[in-house]
């Protein structure tokens, strides 16, 4: 019997991923379309940790028989655990490589048929192992759709109580027993109303007990109680229906993605290679300890912070530091978790793991950022809350003067609150839906409100204002008898099939220029220096100034020659320097236009943050028109967060736009955080706003959408306030039937609610930003 141990600490959405380990492909198990629910306790996610180490789940099974495309397993737990059987069946049925399954619980037997043409038998058995172990987690629950939020258990009575359903039943019963005259027992209608009122009563009681004030819910409860006691069941049931609709819509605008786990280990893969006692072995990432020798191969992320014991590698640190160019690192130099090995193989002496790494500290800094209310706070709601006590006093005065409970009920019904509580969330939800349809994911009503008020925008440079990838920006011949296209052709021929970012940029540029690339025969690549190759009988060297000098190339033609500020590689053939190719991390096509519009049209203050050196940062800022005083270079994550905090303390409403792990603290501290769909997982989960088209024009459009929503909310507030105030004057001075008051109150609510749906009735987004001034 094979005993398998697989770590399940805080898994991301379950799917089967492939990762390269040396020259082998290893299966990383994460079952598709399922998510693990997260239990929140005291504001922190419980990940099953004990004594600082992640818990592990051990499951046993055995392979009874296996042929190509079919395998029979014995899984003892199937015999006695029906829930486990159902979870395993769901996981197996959801796997695209599995064609059929047969489970016999009594025999603890599982037979799986799979597409042998699509996956090797050994890999399929590893895949099945993953699914068998994953099904053991009792918190694995199916997702209804790919874009559904995490299913999170709740103990909140208000959320679990079927208030909306009960209010709908009460309204139907009231209509049938009232206007239709059917013999509906009054006690049945009243009882349903009482049950439906329970959430309102709880909120009113909580306001008194915790906030020491009479809130909107107290006012609603009083109006419902008085009209119910009077036997006017249609009035309270309609009120309840609209209140519950508003609450449900408002809750849907609350951000749920904060519940996502942001465990650094999840983004690094689940297994790593280590060298222990002179032998290489693969272990779960949670088992790596300080002092271990970790081996990292090309295409893998570094899983720990440490120093290189032996080997050398080209490391892409862009997501961590913002540096756009890969860095060659050798023995004795430090390396950091979450950076990517582009080329080479390194042995690392582990110094820090998990949340103790630099990337882990960035995540910790982000998690310590203040958590804002996810329900939309707005001036209109605050005014409505302030009107509660005056409305109660006015009702008391009317009762003292008239001794008529019906007139009191009318006054309390015309409270302005219901309309605002329905129309504003409806507008927010419609706006969020409209934005999502146009490639802009806004996670909450609060983010929408803050976006409408933004007056300062801070951009990360690399990957946000720039493309985050190397591009050739110029080719020059240094030999009068050789054209620049020939220089490019020789470089492309020598660099073909290399994975270095500059080599890839040279190939792309040659293809764009439609240059014919000659064939390459013998070649020798030296990591971090360059490549030498035989091309059409010529010995061609392409690489750094240092590399060509090592090859004995005379670099004298460079003396006195115009020097570019951009980085460059040099091309030589048959011992003679032929030319140079300059390259850089180029700006996004839309960056200048977007920054110009923000600065000139909107008057928004624009800042740029980057981990690059000051010279590079100022050059990019100058090209974009960003003032030097608003340019912040050599900024690590904590400095980026500090800049955002400082701007916020100056009274500014700050939006931060970034896409890397190093940006996550600043994203968390900003009033509105913006990232791209292709940004790092942590940046996407931290961001309030995600640009699904990976285009900065989406930011301009999002601001326009938010400001239009703000105008619509103000309009809806007027629709609610004006008729209700008019009816209130009539109710106080001349008297108004409670049903008439309900018609005015609910009618204005419905009109405002329908008006709030206007954003989703539009056919296309409005491209022009309304003026901020």
Short mmCIF file of C-alpha atoms in Angstrom, two decimals, residues 78-524:
data_model
loop_
_atom_site.label_atom_id
_atom_site.label_comp_id
_atom_site.label_asym_id
_atom_site.label_seq_id
_atom_site.Cartn_x
_atom_site.Cartn_y
_atom_site.Cartn_z
CA UNK A 78 -15.11 5.13 0.43
CA UNK A 79 -16.50 2.28 2.53
CA UNK A 80 -17.62 4.39 5.48
CA UNK A 81 -17.64 8.09 4.49
CA UNK A 82 -20.50 9.04 2.17
CA UNK A 83 -19.61 12.75 2.14
CA UNK A 84 -16.03 11.98 1.15
CA UNK A 85 -17.33 9.74 -1.65
CA UNK A 86 -19.52 12.53 -2.99
CA UNK A 87 -16.67 15.06 -2.91
CA UNK A 88 -14.31 12.65 -4.66
CA UNK A 89 -16.91 11.85 -7.30
CA UNK A 90 -17.48 15.55 -7.97
CA UNK A 91 -13.74 16.22 -8.30
CA UNK A 92 -13.22 13.27 -10.65
CA UNK A 93 -16.22 14.17 -12.82
CA UNK A 94 -14.93 17.70 -13.15
CA UNK A 95 -11.50 16.61 -14.43
CA UNK A 96 -11.32 17.08 -18.24
CA UNK A 97 -8.89 14.18 -18.68
CA UNK A 98 -11.21 11.62 -17.05
CA UNK A 99 -13.78 10.01 -19.36
CA UNK A 100 -15.64 7.81 -16.85
CA UNK A 101 -15.59 6.68 -13.22
CA UNK A 102 -17.15 3.81 -11.30
CA UNK A 103 -17.30 3.82 -7.51
CA UNK A 104 -18.35 0.85 -5.33
CA UNK A 105 -18.33 2.05 -1.73
CA UNK A 106 -18.95 -1.42 -0.24
CA UNK A 107 -15.76 -2.71 -1.86
CA UNK A 108 -13.86 0.59 -1.38
CA UNK A 109 -13.27 0.36 -5.13
CA UNK A 110 -12.65 3.18 -7.59
CA UNK A 111 -12.23 2.59 -11.35
CA UNK A 112 -11.13 5.52 -13.51
CA UNK A 113 -10.95 5.62 -17.31
CA UNK A 114 -8.97 8.51 -18.77
CA UNK A 115 -7.62 9.92 -22.03
CA UNK A 116 -4.37 8.03 -22.39
CA UNK A 117 -3.52 9.99 -25.52
CA UNK A 118 -3.53 13.24 -23.55
CA UNK A 119 -1.61 12.24 -20.41
CA UNK A 120 1.02 9.70 -19.45
CA UNK A 121 -0.03 6.88 -17.11
CA UNK A 122 2.41 7.93 -14.39
CA UNK A 123 1.22 11.53 -14.49
CA UNK A 124 -2.40 10.43 -14.36
CA UNK A 125 -1.73 8.34 -11.27
CA UNK A 126 -0.08 11.38 -9.66
CA UNK A 127 -3.11 13.42 -10.66
CA UNK A 128 -5.51 10.90 -9.12
CA UNK A 129 -3.43 10.89 -5.95
CA UNK A 130 -3.94 14.65 -5.71
CA UNK A 131 -7.69 14.40 -6.18
CA UNK A 132 -8.07 11.54 -3.68
CA UNK A 133 -6.23 13.52 -1.00
CA UNK A 134 -7.96 16.82 -1.83
CA UNK A 135 -11.40 15.20 -1.46
CA UNK A 136 -10.52 14.50 2.17
CA UNK A 137 -10.87 18.19 2.97
CA UNK A 138 -14.40 18.59 4.32
CA UNK A 139 -14.41 22.28 3.37
CA UNK A 140 -14.07 21.66 -0.38
CA UNK A 141 -17.25 23.02 -1.95
CA UNK A 142 -18.28 23.34 -5.62
CA UNK A 143 -18.29 26.70 -7.35
CA UNK A 144 -21.42 27.38 -9.32
CA UNK A 145 -19.61 29.53 -11.86
CA UNK A 146 -16.07 30.45 -12.72
CA UNK A 147 -16.47 34.02 -11.52
CA UNK A 148 -18.33 33.25 -8.26
CA UNK A 149 -16.90 34.47 -4.99
CA UNK A 150 -15.63 32.19 -2.24
CA UNK A 151 -18.38 30.35 -0.39
CA UNK A 152 -17.83 31.43 3.19
CA UNK A 153 -19.85 30.02 6.06
CA UNK A 154 -21.45 32.61 8.25
CA UNK A 155 -23.06 32.64 11.62
CA UNK A 156 -24.73 35.98 11.10
CA UNK A 157 -28.42 35.51 11.82
CA UNK A 158 -29.32 38.46 9.69
CA UNK A 159 -27.73 36.88 6.63
CA UNK A 160 -29.14 33.40 7.26
CA UNK A 161 -32.68 34.54 8.14
CA UNK A 162 -34.98 34.39 5.06
CA UNK A 163 -36.20 37.96 5.49
CA UNK A 164 -36.64 38.67 1.77
CA UNK A 165 -38.64 35.49 1.20
CA UNK A 166 -40.85 36.09 4.24
CA UNK A 167 -41.53 39.71 3.25
CA UNK A 168 -42.50 38.55 -0.25
CA UNK A 169 -44.91 35.98 1.24
CA UNK A 170 -46.36 38.65 3.55
CA UNK A 171 -46.92 41.01 0.60
CA UNK A 172 -48.67 38.29 -1.44
CA UNK A 173 -50.89 37.36 1.52
CA UNK A 174 -51.70 41.04 2.19
CA UNK A 175 -52.66 41.61 -1.45
CA UNK A 176 -54.79 38.45 -1.60
CA UNK A 177 -56.51 39.28 1.69
CA UNK A 178 -56.88 42.99 0.93
CA UNK A 179 -57.56 44.17 -2.65
CA UNK A 180 -58.56 40.65 -3.82
CA UNK A 181 -60.75 39.98 -0.77
CA UNK A 182 -59.76 36.33 -0.31
CA UNK A 183 -60.40 34.85 3.15
CA UNK A 184 -56.81 34.97 4.39
CA UNK A 185 -56.66 34.73 8.22
CA UNK A 186 -55.32 38.02 9.61
CA UNK A 187 -53.19 36.15 12.11
CA UNK A 188 -51.41 34.36 9.26
CA UNK A 189 -50.56 37.65 7.55
CA UNK A 190 -49.57 39.33 10.83
CA UNK A 191 -47.44 36.34 11.84
CA UNK A 192 -45.59 36.37 8.53
CA UNK A 193 -44.94 40.11 8.90
CA UNK A 194 -43.61 39.57 12.43
CA UNK A 195 -41.21 36.89 11.21
CA UNK A 196 -40.09 39.04 8.28
CA UNK A 197 -39.49 41.97 10.65
CA UNK A 198 -36.98 40.01 12.75
CA UNK A 199 -33.83 41.22 10.85
CA UNK A 200 -35.05 44.84 11.05
CA UNK A 201 -35.65 44.46 14.79
CA UNK A 202 -32.17 42.95 15.26
CA UNK A 203 -30.51 45.84 13.44
CA UNK A 204 -32.52 48.37 15.44
CA UNK A 205 -31.57 46.64 18.70
CA UNK A 206 -27.91 46.50 17.65
CA UNK A 207 -27.96 50.25 16.95
CA UNK A 208 -29.23 50.95 20.43
CA UNK A 209 -26.90 48.47 22.17
CA UNK A 210 -23.65 49.07 20.30
CA UNK A 211 -23.93 52.51 18.70
CA UNK A 212 -26.04 54.09 21.44
CA UNK A 213 -28.37 55.69 18.93
CA UNK A 214 -31.74 55.27 17.23
CA UNK A 215 -31.04 54.31 13.62
CA UNK A 216 -33.04 53.99 10.44
CA UNK A 217 -34.04 50.44 11.31
CA UNK A 218 -35.65 51.62 14.54
CA UNK A 219 -37.77 54.08 12.55
CA UNK A 220 -38.75 51.36 10.10
CA UNK A 221 -39.61 48.99 12.94
CA UNK A 222 -41.88 51.57 14.61
CA UNK A 223 -43.76 52.28 11.36
CA UNK A 224 -44.15 48.54 10.64
CA UNK A 225 -45.33 47.83 14.21
CA UNK A 226 -47.94 50.61 14.26
CA UNK A 227 -49.43 49.77 10.85
CA UNK A 228 -49.45 46.05 11.62
CA UNK A 229 -51.27 46.58 14.93
CA UNK A 230 -53.82 48.69 13.04
CA UNK A 231 -54.40 45.81 10.62
CA UNK A 232 -53.08 47.67 7.56
CA UNK A 233 -51.02 44.70 6.43
CA UNK A 234 -50.26 45.89 2.90
CA UNK A 235 -48.32 48.91 4.17
CA UNK A 236 -45.80 47.06 6.39
CA UNK A 237 -45.39 44.14 3.99
CA UNK A 238 -44.52 46.50 1.10
CA UNK A 239 -42.11 48.37 3.36
CA UNK A 240 -40.44 45.13 4.40
CA UNK A 241 -40.09 43.93 0.82
CA UNK A 242 -38.37 47.12 -0.27
CA UNK A 243 -36.14 47.20 2.83
CA UNK A 244 -34.98 43.62 2.29
CA UNK A 245 -34.42 44.17 -1.43
CA UNK A 246 -32.23 47.17 -0.55
CA UNK A 247 -30.29 45.21 2.07
CA UNK A 248 -29.66 42.32 -0.31
CA UNK A 249 -28.50 44.61 -3.09
CA UNK A 250 -26.31 46.56 -0.69
CA UNK A 251 -24.68 43.38 0.58
CA UNK A 252 -23.94 42.30 -2.98
CA UNK A 253 -21.96 45.50 -3.50
CA UNK A 254 -19.71 44.63 -0.54
CA UNK A 255 -16.28 43.32 -1.48
CA UNK A 256 -15.96 39.59 -0.85
CA UNK A 257 -12.48 39.00 -2.27
CA UNK A 258 -10.84 40.24 0.95
CA UNK A 259 -11.58 36.73 2.19
CA UNK A 260 -9.16 35.27 -0.35
CA UNK A 261 -6.02 33.81 1.18
CA UNK A 262 -2.84 35.69 0.31
CA UNK A 263 -0.41 32.99 1.34
CA UNK A 264 2.95 33.53 -0.36
CA UNK A 265 3.60 29.78 -0.51
CA UNK A 266 0.57 29.30 -2.75
CA UNK A 267 2.14 31.40 -5.50
CA UNK A 268 5.44 29.51 -5.40
CA UNK A 269 4.23 25.98 -6.15
CA UNK A 270 3.90 23.16 -3.65
CA UNK A 271 7.14 21.21 -4.06
CA UNK A 272 10.85 22.16 -4.19
CA UNK A 273 14.10 20.31 -4.79
CA UNK A 274 16.60 20.25 -1.92
CA UNK A 275 19.98 18.63 -1.42
CA UNK A 276 20.24 16.74 1.89
CA UNK A 277 23.08 14.41 2.85
CA UNK A 278 24.45 14.65 -0.68
CA UNK A 279 21.19 13.47 -2.27
CA UNK A 280 18.58 15.44 -4.21
CA UNK A 281 15.00 15.02 -3.08
CA UNK A 282 11.71 16.77 -3.70
CA UNK A 283 9.80 17.92 -0.63
CA UNK A 284 6.71 20.05 0.10
CA UNK A 285 7.57 23.73 0.25
CA UNK A 286 6.24 23.88 3.83
CA UNK A 287 9.00 21.47 4.90
CA UNK A 288 11.89 23.69 3.76
CA UNK A 289 13.85 24.91 6.76
CA UNK A 290 16.62 27.42 7.39
CA UNK A 291 19.98 25.90 6.41
CA UNK A 292 18.55 23.68 3.66
CA UNK A 293 20.21 23.72 0.24
CA UNK A 294 17.46 24.49 -2.28
CA UNK A 295 17.98 23.81 -6.00
CA UNK A 296 16.22 26.05 -8.52
CA UNK A 297 16.09 25.23 -12.23
CA UNK A 298 15.32 27.43 -15.29
CA UNK A 299 11.71 28.60 -15.41
CA UNK A 300 11.14 28.13 -11.67
CA UNK A 301 10.49 30.71 -8.98
CA UNK A 302 12.95 30.99 -6.11
CA UNK A 303 11.03 29.66 -3.05
CA UNK A 304 13.24 31.12 -0.27
CA UNK A 305 15.49 34.04 0.62
CA UNK A 306 19.14 33.07 0.81
CA UNK A 307 22.55 33.23 -0.85
CA UNK A 308 23.91 31.27 -3.79
CA UNK A 309 26.22 28.40 -2.75
CA UNK A 310 27.15 27.44 -6.31
CA UNK A 311 26.02 28.03 -9.85
CA UNK A 312 24.87 31.21 -11.52
CA UNK A 313 21.56 32.31 -12.98
CA UNK A 314 19.80 35.15 -14.71
CA UNK A 315 17.09 36.29 -12.28
CA UNK A 316 13.96 38.25 -13.16
CA UNK A 317 13.14 40.33 -10.05
CA UNK A 318 10.55 42.56 -11.66
CA UNK A 319 7.57 41.44 -9.57
CA UNK A 320 9.51 41.93 -6.34
CA UNK A 321 11.71 44.99 -6.93
CA UNK A 322 10.21 46.56 -10.05
CA UNK A 323 13.57 46.27 -11.86
CA UNK A 324 12.67 45.61 -15.49
CA UNK A 325 15.95 43.96 -16.58
CA UNK A 326 17.01 40.48 -15.38
CA UNK A 327 20.11 40.39 -13.16
CA UNK A 328 22.98 37.89 -13.35
CA UNK A 329 23.77 36.51 -9.90
CA UNK A 330 26.64 34.24 -8.88
CA UNK A 331 28.06 32.48 -5.83
CA UNK A 332 27.72 34.48 -2.61
CA UNK A 333 25.07 36.89 -3.93
CA UNK A 334 21.61 37.10 -2.32
CA UNK A 335 18.44 35.84 -3.99
CA UNK A 336 14.84 36.36 -2.94
CA UNK A 337 11.62 34.36 -2.92
CA UNK A 338 9.16 34.94 -5.81
CA UNK A 339 11.92 35.95 -8.26
CA UNK A 340 12.16 33.91 -11.46
CA UNK A 341 15.19 32.01 -12.78
CA UNK A 342 15.24 32.82 -16.49
CA UNK A 343 18.48 30.93 -17.25
CA UNK A 344 20.97 28.83 -15.29
CA UNK A 345 20.73 26.63 -12.20
CA UNK A 346 21.57 27.67 -8.65
CA UNK A 347 22.01 26.03 -5.26
CA UNK A 348 20.73 28.32 -2.50
CA UNK A 349 21.55 28.28 1.20
CA UNK A 350 18.16 28.94 2.80
CA UNK A 351 18.12 31.86 5.24
CA UNK A 352 14.42 32.84 5.37
CA UNK A 353 11.25 31.00 4.36
CA UNK A 354 7.55 31.77 3.97
CA UNK A 355 6.35 34.98 5.56
CA UNK A 356 9.86 35.80 6.82
CA UNK A 357 11.09 36.42 3.25
CA UNK A 358 11.15 39.86 1.70
CA UNK A 359 8.09 38.98 -0.42
CA UNK A 360 6.37 37.58 2.67
CA UNK A 361 7.01 40.80 4.56
CA UNK A 362 5.43 42.75 1.67
CA UNK A 363 2.31 40.65 2.05
CA UNK A 364 2.34 41.11 5.82
CA UNK A 365 2.65 44.87 5.39
CA UNK A 366 -0.33 44.76 3.06
CA UNK A 367 -2.42 42.71 5.48
CA UNK A 368 -1.71 45.22 8.26
CA UNK A 369 -3.21 48.03 6.17
CA UNK A 370 -6.45 49.49 7.53
CA UNK A 371 -9.59 47.65 6.45
CA UNK A 372 -12.27 50.02 5.18
CA UNK A 373 -16.01 49.55 5.40
CA UNK A 374 -17.16 47.71 2.31
CA UNK A 375 -20.63 49.23 2.31
CA UNK A 376 -20.98 52.47 0.49
CA UNK A 377 -20.79 55.43 2.86
CA UNK A 378 -22.36 58.58 1.44
CA UNK A 379 -23.63 61.93 2.48
CA UNK A 380 -27.27 61.15 1.66
CA UNK A 381 -27.38 58.14 3.99
CA UNK A 382 -25.88 60.18 6.83
CA UNK A 383 -28.52 62.85 6.36
CA UNK A 384 -31.22 60.17 6.46
CA UNK A 385 -29.77 58.79 9.70
CA UNK A 386 -29.75 62.25 11.25
CA UNK A 387 -33.44 62.57 10.37
CA UNK A 388 -34.45 59.60 12.55
CA UNK A 389 -34.81 61.40 15.88
CA UNK A 390 -36.53 64.51 14.39
CA UNK A 391 -38.98 62.20 12.59
CA UNK A 392 -39.77 60.40 15.85
CA UNK A 393 -40.27 63.72 17.65
CA UNK A 394 -42.51 64.94 14.83
CA UNK A 395 -44.56 61.75 15.12
CA UNK A 396 -44.88 62.31 18.86
CA UNK A 397 -46.06 65.88 18.35
CA UNK A 398 -48.66 64.77 15.78
CA UNK A 399 -49.96 62.08 18.14
CA UNK A 400 -50.10 64.54 21.04
CA UNK A 401 -52.08 66.97 18.91
CA UNK A 402 -54.41 64.54 17.13
CA UNK A 403 -54.41 61.29 19.17
CA UNK A 404 -54.55 59.59 15.78
CA UNK A 405 -52.13 56.61 15.40
CA UNK A 406 -52.81 56.47 11.66
CA UNK A 407 -51.38 59.96 11.14
CA UNK A 408 -48.37 59.02 13.26
CA UNK A 409 -47.84 55.94 11.13
CA UNK A 410 -47.99 58.14 8.02
CA UNK A 411 -45.29 60.43 9.42
CA UNK A 412 -43.05 57.52 10.30
CA UNK A 413 -43.61 55.90 6.91
CA UNK A 414 -42.47 59.05 5.10
CA UNK A 415 -38.95 58.67 6.51
CA UNK A 416 -36.79 59.24 3.40
CA UNK A 417 -34.67 56.31 4.50
CA UNK A 418 -36.23 53.43 2.59
CA UNK A 419 -35.85 55.12 -0.79
CA UNK A 420 -32.24 56.01 -0.14
CA UNK A 421 -31.42 52.52 1.15
CA UNK A 422 -32.83 50.96 -2.02
CA UNK A 423 -31.90 53.43 -4.76
CA UNK A 424 -28.26 53.97 -3.80
CA UNK A 425 -27.30 50.27 -3.63
CA UNK A 426 -29.27 49.65 -6.84
CA UNK A 427 -27.32 52.38 -8.59
CA UNK A 428 -24.04 51.00 -7.24
CA UNK A 429 -24.83 47.43 -8.29
CA UNK A 430 -25.95 48.53 -11.75
CA UNK A 431 -22.78 50.59 -12.15
CA UNK A 432 -20.54 47.71 -11.04
CA UNK A 433 -22.33 45.41 -13.50
CA UNK A 434 -21.98 47.96 -16.30
CA UNK A 435 -18.28 48.43 -15.57
CA UNK A 436 -17.69 44.66 -15.51
CA UNK A 437 -19.34 44.31 -18.92
CA UNK A 438 -16.79 46.78 -20.26
CA UNK A 439 -13.74 45.06 -18.82
CA UNK A 440 -13.46 46.95 -15.52
CA UNK A 441 -13.87 44.94 -12.32
CA UNK A 442 -14.77 47.26 -9.42
CA UNK A 443 -14.97 45.18 -6.25
CA UNK A 444 -17.14 47.32 -3.97
CA UNK A 445 -19.44 50.28 -3.62
CA UNK A 446 -16.88 51.98 -1.43
CA UNK A 447 -14.26 51.71 -4.18
CA UNK A 448 -16.72 53.26 -6.63
CA UNK A 449 -17.41 56.15 -4.27
CA UNK A 450 -13.71 56.78 -3.62
CA UNK A 451 -12.88 56.57 -7.31
CA UNK A 452 -15.30 59.41 -8.01
CA UNK A 453 -13.38 61.57 -5.49
CA UNK A 454 -9.81 60.72 -6.59
CA UNK A 455 -7.55 63.77 -6.96
CA UNK A 456 -4.12 62.06 -6.83
CA UNK A 457 -2.97 59.00 -8.78
CA UNK A 458 0.28 57.18 -8.05
CA UNK A 459 1.61 54.89 -10.79
CA UNK A 460 4.17 52.13 -10.45
CA UNK A 461 6.51 52.33 -13.46
CA UNK A 462 7.53 48.84 -14.50
CA UNK A 463 4.69 46.83 -15.98
CA UNK A 464 2.21 49.65 -15.41
CA UNK A 465 3.41 52.71 -17.32
CA UNK A 466 5.86 50.52 -19.23
CA UNK A 467 5.24 47.14 -20.85
CA UNK A 468 7.50 45.38 -18.38
CA UNK A 469 9.39 43.65 -21.19
CA UNK A 470 12.53 44.44 -23.13
CA UNK A 471 12.17 45.94 -26.62
CA UNK A 472 14.71 47.06 -29.20
CA UNK A 473 14.60 50.83 -29.66
CA UNK A 474 17.46 51.35 -32.09
CA UNK A 475 20.02 49.59 -34.32
CA UNK A 476 23.17 51.36 -35.51
CA UNK A 477 25.94 50.22 -37.82
CA UNK A 478 29.47 51.15 -36.73
CA UNK A 479 30.97 49.90 -40.01
CA UNK A 480 30.24 51.99 -43.14
CA UNK A 481 30.23 48.88 -45.32
CA UNK A 482 27.58 47.08 -43.23
CA UNK A 483 23.94 48.18 -43.07
CA UNK A 484 21.97 48.35 -39.84
CA UNK A 485 19.66 45.62 -41.16
CA UNK A 486 22.67 43.31 -41.61
CA UNK A 487 23.72 44.05 -38.02
CA UNK A 488 20.20 43.12 -36.89
CA UNK A 489 20.18 39.95 -39.02
CA UNK A 490 23.51 38.74 -37.59
CA UNK A 491 22.37 39.43 -34.02
CA UNK A 492 19.04 37.66 -34.57
CA UNK A 493 20.77 34.64 -36.11
CA UNK A 494 23.15 34.33 -33.15
CA UNK A 495 20.43 34.90 -30.51
CA UNK A 496 17.74 32.58 -31.94
CA UNK A 497 16.19 30.04 -29.54
CA UNK A 498 17.85 31.68 -26.51
CA UNK A 499 15.49 32.49 -23.63
CA UNK A 500 17.23 35.69 -22.53
CA UNK A 501 14.79 38.67 -22.65
CA UNK A 502 17.19 40.71 -24.84
CA UNK A 503 17.58 37.79 -27.27
CA UNK A 504 13.81 37.48 -27.49
CA UNK A 505 13.50 41.24 -28.10
CA UNK A 506 16.08 41.10 -30.92
CA UNK A 507 14.20 38.24 -32.62
CA UNK A 508 10.87 40.11 -32.32
CA UNK A 509 12.40 43.26 -33.77
CA UNK A 510 13.98 41.36 -36.68
CA UNK A 511 10.65 39.74 -37.49
CA UNK A 512 8.88 43.11 -37.28
CA UNK A 513 11.44 44.57 -39.70
CA UNK A 514 10.95 41.52 -41.96
CA UNK A 515 14.65 40.77 -41.88
CA UNK A 516 15.73 37.39 -43.27
CA UNK A 517 17.48 35.58 -40.42
CA UNK A 518 20.44 33.43 -41.57
CA UNK A 519 21.00 29.91 -40.26
CA UNK A 520 23.26 29.33 -37.27
CA UNK A 521 25.61 26.36 -37.03
CA UNK A 522 28.01 26.05 -34.11
CA UNK A 523 27.31 28.31 -31.17
CA UNK A 524 28.41 28.86 -27.58
#
